[in-house]
Tab-separated table of C-alpha atoms in Angstrom:
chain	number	residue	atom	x	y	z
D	1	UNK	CA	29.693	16.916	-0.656
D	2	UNK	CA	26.221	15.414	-1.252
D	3	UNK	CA	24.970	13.301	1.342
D	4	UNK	CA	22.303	9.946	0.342
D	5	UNK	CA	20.005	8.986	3.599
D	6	UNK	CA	18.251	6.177	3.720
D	7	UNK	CA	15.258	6.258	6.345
D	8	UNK	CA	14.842	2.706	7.606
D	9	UNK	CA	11.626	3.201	9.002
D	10	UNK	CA	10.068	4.102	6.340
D	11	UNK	CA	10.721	1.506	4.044
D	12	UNK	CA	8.469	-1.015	2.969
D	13	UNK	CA	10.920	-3.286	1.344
D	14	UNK	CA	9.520	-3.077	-1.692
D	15	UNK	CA	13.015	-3.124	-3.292
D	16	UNK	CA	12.299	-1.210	-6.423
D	17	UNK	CA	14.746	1.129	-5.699
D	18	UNK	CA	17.624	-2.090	-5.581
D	19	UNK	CA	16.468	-2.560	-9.329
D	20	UNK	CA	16.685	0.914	-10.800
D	21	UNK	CA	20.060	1.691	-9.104
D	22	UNK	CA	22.689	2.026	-12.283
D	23	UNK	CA	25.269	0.719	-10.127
D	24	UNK	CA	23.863	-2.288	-8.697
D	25	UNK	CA	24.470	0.161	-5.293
D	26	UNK	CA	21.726	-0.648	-3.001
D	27	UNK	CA	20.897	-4.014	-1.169
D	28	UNK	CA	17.775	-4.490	1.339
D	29	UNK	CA	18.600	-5.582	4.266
D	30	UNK	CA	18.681	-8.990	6.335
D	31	UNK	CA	17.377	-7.189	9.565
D	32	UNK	CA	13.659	-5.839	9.709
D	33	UNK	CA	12.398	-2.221	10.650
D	34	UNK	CA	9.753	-1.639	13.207
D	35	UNK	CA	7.101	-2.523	10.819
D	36	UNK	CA	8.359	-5.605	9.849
D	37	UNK	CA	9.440	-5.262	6.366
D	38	UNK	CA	13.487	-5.231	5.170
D	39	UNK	CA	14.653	-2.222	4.147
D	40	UNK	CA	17.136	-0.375	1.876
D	41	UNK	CA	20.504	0.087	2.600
D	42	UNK	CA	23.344	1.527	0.713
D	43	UNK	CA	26.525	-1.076	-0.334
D	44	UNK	CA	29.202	1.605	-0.625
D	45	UNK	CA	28.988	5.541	0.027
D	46	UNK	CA	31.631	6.326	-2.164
D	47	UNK	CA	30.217	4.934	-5.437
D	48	UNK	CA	27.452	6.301	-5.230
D	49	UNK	CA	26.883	9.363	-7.590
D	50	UNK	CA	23.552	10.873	-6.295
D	51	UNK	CA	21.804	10.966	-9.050
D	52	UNK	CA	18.984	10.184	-7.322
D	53	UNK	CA	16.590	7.645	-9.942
D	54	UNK	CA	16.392	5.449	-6.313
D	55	UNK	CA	14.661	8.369	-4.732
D	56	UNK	CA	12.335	8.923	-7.752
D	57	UNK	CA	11.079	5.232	-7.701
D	58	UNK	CA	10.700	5.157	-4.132
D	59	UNK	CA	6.985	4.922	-3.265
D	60	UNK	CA	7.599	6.017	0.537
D	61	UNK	CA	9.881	8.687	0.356
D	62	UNK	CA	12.536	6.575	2.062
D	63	UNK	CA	15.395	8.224	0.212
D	64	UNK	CA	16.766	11.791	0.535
D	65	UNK	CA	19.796	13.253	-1.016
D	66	UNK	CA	21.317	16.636	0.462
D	67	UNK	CA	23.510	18.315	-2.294
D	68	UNK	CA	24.672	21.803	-1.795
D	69	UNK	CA	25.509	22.476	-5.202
D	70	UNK	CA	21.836	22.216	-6.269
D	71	UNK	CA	20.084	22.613	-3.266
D	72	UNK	CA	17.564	25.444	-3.820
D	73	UNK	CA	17.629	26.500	0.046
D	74	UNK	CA	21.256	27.939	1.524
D	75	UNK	CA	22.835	26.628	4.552
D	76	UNK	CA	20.287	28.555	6.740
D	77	UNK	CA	17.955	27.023	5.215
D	78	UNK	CA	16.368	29.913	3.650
D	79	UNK	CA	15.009	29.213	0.286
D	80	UNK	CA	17.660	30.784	-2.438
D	81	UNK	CA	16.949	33.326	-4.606
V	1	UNK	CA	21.574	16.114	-7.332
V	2	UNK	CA	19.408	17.466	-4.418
V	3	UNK	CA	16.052	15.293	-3.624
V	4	UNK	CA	13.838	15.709	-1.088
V	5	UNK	CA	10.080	15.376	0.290
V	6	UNK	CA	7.976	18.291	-1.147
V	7	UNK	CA	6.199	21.016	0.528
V	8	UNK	CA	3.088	19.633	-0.174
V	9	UNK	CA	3.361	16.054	0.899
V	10	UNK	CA	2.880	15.864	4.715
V	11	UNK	CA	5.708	13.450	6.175
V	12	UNK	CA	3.215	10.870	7.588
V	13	UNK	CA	3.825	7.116	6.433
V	14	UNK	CA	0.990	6.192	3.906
V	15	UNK	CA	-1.368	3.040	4.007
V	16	UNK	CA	-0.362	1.682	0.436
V	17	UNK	CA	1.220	-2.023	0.090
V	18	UNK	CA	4.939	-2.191	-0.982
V	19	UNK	CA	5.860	-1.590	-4.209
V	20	UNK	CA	2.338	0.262	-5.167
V	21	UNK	CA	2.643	3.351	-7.577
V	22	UNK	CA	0.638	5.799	-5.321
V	23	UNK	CA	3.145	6.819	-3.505
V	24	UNK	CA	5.505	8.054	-6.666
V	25	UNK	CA	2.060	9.714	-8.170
V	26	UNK	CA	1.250	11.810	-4.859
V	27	UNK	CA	5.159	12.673	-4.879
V	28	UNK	CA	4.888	13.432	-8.493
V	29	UNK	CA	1.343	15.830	-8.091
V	30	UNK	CA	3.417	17.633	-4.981
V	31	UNK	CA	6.430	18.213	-6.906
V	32	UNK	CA	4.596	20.011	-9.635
V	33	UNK	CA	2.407	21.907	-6.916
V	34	UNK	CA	5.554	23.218	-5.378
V	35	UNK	CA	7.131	23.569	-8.738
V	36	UNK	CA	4.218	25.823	-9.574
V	37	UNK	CA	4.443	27.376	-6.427
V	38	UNK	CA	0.592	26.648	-5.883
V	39	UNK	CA	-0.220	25.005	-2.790
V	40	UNK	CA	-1.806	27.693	-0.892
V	41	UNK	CA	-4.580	27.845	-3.604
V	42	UNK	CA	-4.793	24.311	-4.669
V	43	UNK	CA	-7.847	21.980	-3.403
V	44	UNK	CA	-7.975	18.960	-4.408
V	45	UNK	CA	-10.659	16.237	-5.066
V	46	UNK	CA	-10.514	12.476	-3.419
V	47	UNK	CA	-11.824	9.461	-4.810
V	48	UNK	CA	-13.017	6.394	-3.039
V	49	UNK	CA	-10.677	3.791	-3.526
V	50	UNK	CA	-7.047	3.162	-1.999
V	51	UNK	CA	-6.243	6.536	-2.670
V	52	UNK	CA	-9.241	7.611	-0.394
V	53	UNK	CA	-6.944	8.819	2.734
V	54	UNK	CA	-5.519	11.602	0.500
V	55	UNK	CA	-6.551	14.135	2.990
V	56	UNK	CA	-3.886	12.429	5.059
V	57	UNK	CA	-0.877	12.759	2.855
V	58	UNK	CA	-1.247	15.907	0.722
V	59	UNK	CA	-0.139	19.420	2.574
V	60	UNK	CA	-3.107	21.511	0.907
V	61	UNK	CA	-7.526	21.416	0.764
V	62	UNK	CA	-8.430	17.793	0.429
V	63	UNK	CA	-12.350	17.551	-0.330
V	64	UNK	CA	-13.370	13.438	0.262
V	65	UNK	CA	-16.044	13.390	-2.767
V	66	UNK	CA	-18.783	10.365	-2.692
V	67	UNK	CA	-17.436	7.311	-4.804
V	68	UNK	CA	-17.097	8.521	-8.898
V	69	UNK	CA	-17.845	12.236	-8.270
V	70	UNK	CA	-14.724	14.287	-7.629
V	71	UNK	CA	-15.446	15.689	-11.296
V	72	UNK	CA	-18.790	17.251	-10.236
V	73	UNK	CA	-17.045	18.232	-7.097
V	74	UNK	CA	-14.206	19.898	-8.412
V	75	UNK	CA	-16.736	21.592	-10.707
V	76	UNK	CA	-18.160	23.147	-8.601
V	77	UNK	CA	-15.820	24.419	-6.925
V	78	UNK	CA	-14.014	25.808	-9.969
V	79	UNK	CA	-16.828	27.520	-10.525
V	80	UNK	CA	-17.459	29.276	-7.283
V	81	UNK	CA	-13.908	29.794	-6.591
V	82	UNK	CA	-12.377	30.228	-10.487
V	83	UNK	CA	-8.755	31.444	-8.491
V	84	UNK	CA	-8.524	27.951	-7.249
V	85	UNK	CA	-6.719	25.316	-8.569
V	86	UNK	CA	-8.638	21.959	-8.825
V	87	UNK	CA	-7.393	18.780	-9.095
V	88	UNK	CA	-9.194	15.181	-8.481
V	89	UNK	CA	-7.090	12.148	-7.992
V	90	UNK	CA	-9.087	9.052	-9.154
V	91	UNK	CA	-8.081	5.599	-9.392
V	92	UNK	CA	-9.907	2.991	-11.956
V	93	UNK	CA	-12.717	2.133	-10.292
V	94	UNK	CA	-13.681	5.751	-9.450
V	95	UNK	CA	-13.280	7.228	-12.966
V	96	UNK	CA	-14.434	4.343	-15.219
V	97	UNK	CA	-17.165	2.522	-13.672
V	98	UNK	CA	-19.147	4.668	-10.923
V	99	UNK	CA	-17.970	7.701	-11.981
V	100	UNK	CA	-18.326	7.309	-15.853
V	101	UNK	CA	-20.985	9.824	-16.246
V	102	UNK	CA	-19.168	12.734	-14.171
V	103	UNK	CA	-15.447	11.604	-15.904
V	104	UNK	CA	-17.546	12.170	-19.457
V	105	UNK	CA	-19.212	15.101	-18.642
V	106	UNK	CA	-17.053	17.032	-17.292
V	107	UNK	CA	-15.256	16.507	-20.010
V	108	UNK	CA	-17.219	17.948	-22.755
V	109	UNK	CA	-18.614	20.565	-20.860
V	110	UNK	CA	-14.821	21.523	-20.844
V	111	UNK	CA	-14.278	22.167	-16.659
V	112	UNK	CA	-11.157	23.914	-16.625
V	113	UNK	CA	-9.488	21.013	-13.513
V	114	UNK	CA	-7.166	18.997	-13.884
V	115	UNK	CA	-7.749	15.015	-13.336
V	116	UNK	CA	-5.386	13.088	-12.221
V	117	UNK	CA	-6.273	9.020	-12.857
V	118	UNK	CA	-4.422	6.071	-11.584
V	119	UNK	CA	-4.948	3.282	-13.898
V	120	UNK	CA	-3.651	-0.651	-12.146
V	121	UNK	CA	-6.286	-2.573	-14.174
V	122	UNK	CA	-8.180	-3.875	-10.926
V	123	UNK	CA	-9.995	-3.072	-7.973
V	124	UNK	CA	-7.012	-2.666	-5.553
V	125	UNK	CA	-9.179	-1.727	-2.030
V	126	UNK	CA	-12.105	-4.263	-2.151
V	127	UNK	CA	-9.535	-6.624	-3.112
V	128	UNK	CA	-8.847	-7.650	-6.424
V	129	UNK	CA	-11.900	-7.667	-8.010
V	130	UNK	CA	-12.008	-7.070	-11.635
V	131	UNK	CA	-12.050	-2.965	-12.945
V	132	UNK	CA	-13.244	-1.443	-15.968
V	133	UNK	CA	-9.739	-1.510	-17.304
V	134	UNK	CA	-9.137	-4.688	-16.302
V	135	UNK	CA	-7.046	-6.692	-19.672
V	136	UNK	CA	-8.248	-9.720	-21.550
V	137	UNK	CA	-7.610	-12.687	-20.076
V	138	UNK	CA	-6.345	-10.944	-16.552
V	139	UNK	CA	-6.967	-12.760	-13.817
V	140	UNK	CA	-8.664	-11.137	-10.933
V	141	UNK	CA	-11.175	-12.716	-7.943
V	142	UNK	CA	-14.071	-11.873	-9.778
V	143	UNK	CA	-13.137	-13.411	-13.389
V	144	UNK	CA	-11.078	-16.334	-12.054
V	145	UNK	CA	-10.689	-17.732	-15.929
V	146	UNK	CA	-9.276	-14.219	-16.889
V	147	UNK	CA	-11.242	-11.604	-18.073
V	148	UNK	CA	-13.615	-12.468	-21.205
V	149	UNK	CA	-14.392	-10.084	-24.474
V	150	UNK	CA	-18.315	-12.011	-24.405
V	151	UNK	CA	-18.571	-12.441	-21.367
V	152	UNK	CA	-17.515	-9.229	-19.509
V	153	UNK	CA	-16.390	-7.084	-22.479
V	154	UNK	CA	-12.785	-5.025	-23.016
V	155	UNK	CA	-10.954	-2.827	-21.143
V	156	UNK	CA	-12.349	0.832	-21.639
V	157	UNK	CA	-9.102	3.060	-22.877
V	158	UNK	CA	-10.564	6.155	-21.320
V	159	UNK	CA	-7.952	8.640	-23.141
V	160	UNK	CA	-9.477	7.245	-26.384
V	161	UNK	CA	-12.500	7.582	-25.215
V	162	UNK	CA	-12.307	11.350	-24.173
V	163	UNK	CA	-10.206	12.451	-27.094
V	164	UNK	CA	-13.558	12.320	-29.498
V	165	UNK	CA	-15.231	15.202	-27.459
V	166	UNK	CA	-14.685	18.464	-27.943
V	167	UNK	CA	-14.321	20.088	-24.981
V	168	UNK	CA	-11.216	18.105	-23.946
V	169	UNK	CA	-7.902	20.483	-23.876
V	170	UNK	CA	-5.152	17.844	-23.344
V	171	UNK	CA	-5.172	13.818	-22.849
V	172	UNK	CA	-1.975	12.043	-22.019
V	173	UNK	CA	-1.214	8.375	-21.247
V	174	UNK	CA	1.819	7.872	-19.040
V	175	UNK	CA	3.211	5.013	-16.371
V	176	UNK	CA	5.822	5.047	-13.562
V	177	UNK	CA	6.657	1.943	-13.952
V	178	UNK	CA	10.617	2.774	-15.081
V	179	UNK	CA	12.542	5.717	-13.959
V	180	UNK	CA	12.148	7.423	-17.470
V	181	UNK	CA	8.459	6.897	-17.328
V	182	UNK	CA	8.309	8.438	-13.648
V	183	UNK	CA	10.324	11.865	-15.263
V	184	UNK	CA	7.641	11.825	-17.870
V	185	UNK	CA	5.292	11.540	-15.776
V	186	UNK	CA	6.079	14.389	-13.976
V	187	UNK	CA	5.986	16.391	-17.110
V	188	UNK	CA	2.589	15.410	-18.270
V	189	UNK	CA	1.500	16.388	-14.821
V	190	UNK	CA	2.849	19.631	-14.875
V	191	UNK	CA	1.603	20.324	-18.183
V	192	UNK	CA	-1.680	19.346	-17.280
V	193	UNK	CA	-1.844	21.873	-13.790
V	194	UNK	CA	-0.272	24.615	-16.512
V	195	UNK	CA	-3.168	24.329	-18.468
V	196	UNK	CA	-5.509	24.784	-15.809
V	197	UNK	CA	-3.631	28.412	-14.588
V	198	UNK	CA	-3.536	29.304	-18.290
V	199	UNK	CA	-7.314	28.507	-18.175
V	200	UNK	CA	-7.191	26.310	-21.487
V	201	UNK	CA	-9.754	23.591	-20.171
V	202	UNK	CA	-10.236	20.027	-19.249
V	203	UNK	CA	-6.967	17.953	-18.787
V	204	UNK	CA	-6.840	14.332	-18.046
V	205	UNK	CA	-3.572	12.041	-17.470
V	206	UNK	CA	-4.008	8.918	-17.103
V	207	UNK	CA	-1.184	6.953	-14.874
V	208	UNK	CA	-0.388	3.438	-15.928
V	209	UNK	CA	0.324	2.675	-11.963
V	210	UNK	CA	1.821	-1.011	-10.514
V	211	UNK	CA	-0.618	-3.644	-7.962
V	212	UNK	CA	1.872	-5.931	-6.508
V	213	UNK	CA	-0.847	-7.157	-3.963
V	214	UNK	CA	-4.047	-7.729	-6.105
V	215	UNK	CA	-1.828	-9.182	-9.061
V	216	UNK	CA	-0.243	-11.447	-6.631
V	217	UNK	CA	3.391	-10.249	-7.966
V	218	UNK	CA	6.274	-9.410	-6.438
V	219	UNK	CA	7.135	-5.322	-7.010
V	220	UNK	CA	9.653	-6.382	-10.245
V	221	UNK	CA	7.303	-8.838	-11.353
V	222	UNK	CA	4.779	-5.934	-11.437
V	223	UNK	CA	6.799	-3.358	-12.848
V	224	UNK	CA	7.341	-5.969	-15.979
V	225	UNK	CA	3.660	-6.303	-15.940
V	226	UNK	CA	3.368	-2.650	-16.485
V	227	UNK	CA	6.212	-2.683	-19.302
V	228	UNK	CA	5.398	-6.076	-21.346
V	229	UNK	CA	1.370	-6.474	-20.312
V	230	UNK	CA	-0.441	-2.972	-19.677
V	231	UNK	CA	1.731	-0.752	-22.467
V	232	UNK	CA	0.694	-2.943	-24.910
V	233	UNK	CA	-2.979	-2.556	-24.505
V	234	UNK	CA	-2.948	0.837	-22.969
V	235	UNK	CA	-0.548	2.531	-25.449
V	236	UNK	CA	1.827	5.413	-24.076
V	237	UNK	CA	1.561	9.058	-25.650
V	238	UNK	CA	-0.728	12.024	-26.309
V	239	UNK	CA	-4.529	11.835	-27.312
V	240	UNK	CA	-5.394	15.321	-27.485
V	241	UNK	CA	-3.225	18.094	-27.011
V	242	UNK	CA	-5.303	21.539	-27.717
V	243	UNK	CA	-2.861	23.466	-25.341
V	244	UNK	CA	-1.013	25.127	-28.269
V	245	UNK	CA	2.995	23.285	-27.637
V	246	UNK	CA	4.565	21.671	-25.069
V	247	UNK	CA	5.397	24.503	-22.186
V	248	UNK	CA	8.075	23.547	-20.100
């Protein structure tokens, strides 16, 4: 099952992912991160399809998403051949 | 669908403003890198401008170039090391108005690097002063009416420009100002690296990249200004494509 992290600290609140999300998804936060800005967090886990357009926006590389299916390392870790 | 931080982008935060389109373009240069599976040969050329702390971000040989001259730079290099691959990340400022000369000459002697320049229409580390690209009628600190054809001339369209010389291999405009522009993007930018390790010549894309803080816009608000504003006078597409087809 692929897995969508959000790292708070690295947002900047910049909220571009909240606009490109297809499903209206994502919502920044009312809390603040150690730097001071709001940051991204995810409405509902299970709508969320990975596919990801959130991550590409992302100036900060805030967003992750682990996917076995098309990961390109196995569960070792060792890149795939 | 699996998406993560690439090899060659170190995982320190970076120094750019919210909502600035750095941070997608490094992403986008150290996806392709990997992609190519480059990065132990790769060197690549900084400019002075925000994108100056390069050295910082990117997980291969940074070279910090004086302001305008990461063309000359990467030339030599190239030259001395042909097995390299060279690539010089310049914003406006750096390739259109000190670095004019280098940008031009390097292109029609044909230096087979790969330039990489961020285009936001404005001076975005001195703050806000007005750029060589910089629209009619854009406001910035230094042309508080808007910019003026008599007084202070149009933007220069630098693919335009470098598709009249010869020695140019491929010229493409692109933006990341939409998801479907960022995949372009990409592409353009892997192209242009392919044509360097094919050894076709000079490539040039030019990145139609967001300045929330010097427009005084809010990140959306700056993404329209990319979409309705900037397209419109710095049209999407390919100048110059020598490299014989698209390669994917």
């Amino acid at each position: 099952m692929a897995k969508i992290k959000f790292y708070a600290e690295r947002c900047k609140g910049c909220g571009l992912c909240v606009l490109v999300c297809p499903h209206g998804n994502i919502r920044m936060s009312t809390e603040l991160n150690e730097t001071g800005h709001p940051y991204a967090v995810l409405v509902d886990p299970a709508r969320c399809t990975h596919c990801a357009l959130c991550g590409r926006m992302c100036p900060d590389m805030a967003i992750e998403i682990d996917d076995p299916k098309t990961s390109k390392k196995d569960k070792s870790g060792k890149p795939r051949e | 669908m699996d998406f993560h931080r690439p090899e060659t982008l170190k995982d320190a935060p970076t120094h750019y403003c919210p909502g600035c389109g750095h941070g997608i373009v490094h992403r986008l240069v150290a996806e392709v890198i990997d992609e190519l599976g480059i990065r132990q040969r790769t060197i690549g050329t900084a400019p002075v401008g925000c994108a100056v702390l390069l050295y910082d971000y990117f997980n291969c040989d940074i070279i910090e170039c004086a302001h305008g001259r990461p063309p000359a730079v990467a030339t030599g290099i190239k030259r001395m090391l042909p097995d390299r691959i060279l690539f010089t990340y310049q914003g406006d400022g750096d390739l259109a108005a000190i670095g004019t000369a280098e940008t031009i000459h390097a292109a029609n002697r044909g230096e087979n690097i790969t330039v990489i320049f961020v285009n936001n229409a404005i001076y975005g580390m001195t703050g806000g002063q007005m750029a060589p690209t910089t629209m009619i009628g854009q406001w910035s600190t230094t042309t508080p009416d808007g910019r003026g054809q008599y007084a202070e001339g149009g933007p220069i369209k630098v693919c335009e420009m470098l598709s009249a010389l010869d020695g140019v291999c491929y010229l493409e405009r692109v933006s990341v100002s939409s998801p479907k522009d960022v995949m372009n993007a990409r592409k353009a930018i892997k192209k242009a690296f392919e044509n360097q390790i094919a050894e076709k010549g000079f490539s040039l894309v030019e990145v139609l990249s967001m300045c929330p803080t010097d427009w005084k816009l809010p990140p959306e608000k700056a993404m329209d200004f990319v979409n309705e504003k900037m397209k419109k006078v710095f049209p999407l597409g390919v100048y110059k494509d020598r490299s014989g087809g698209r390669h994917e």
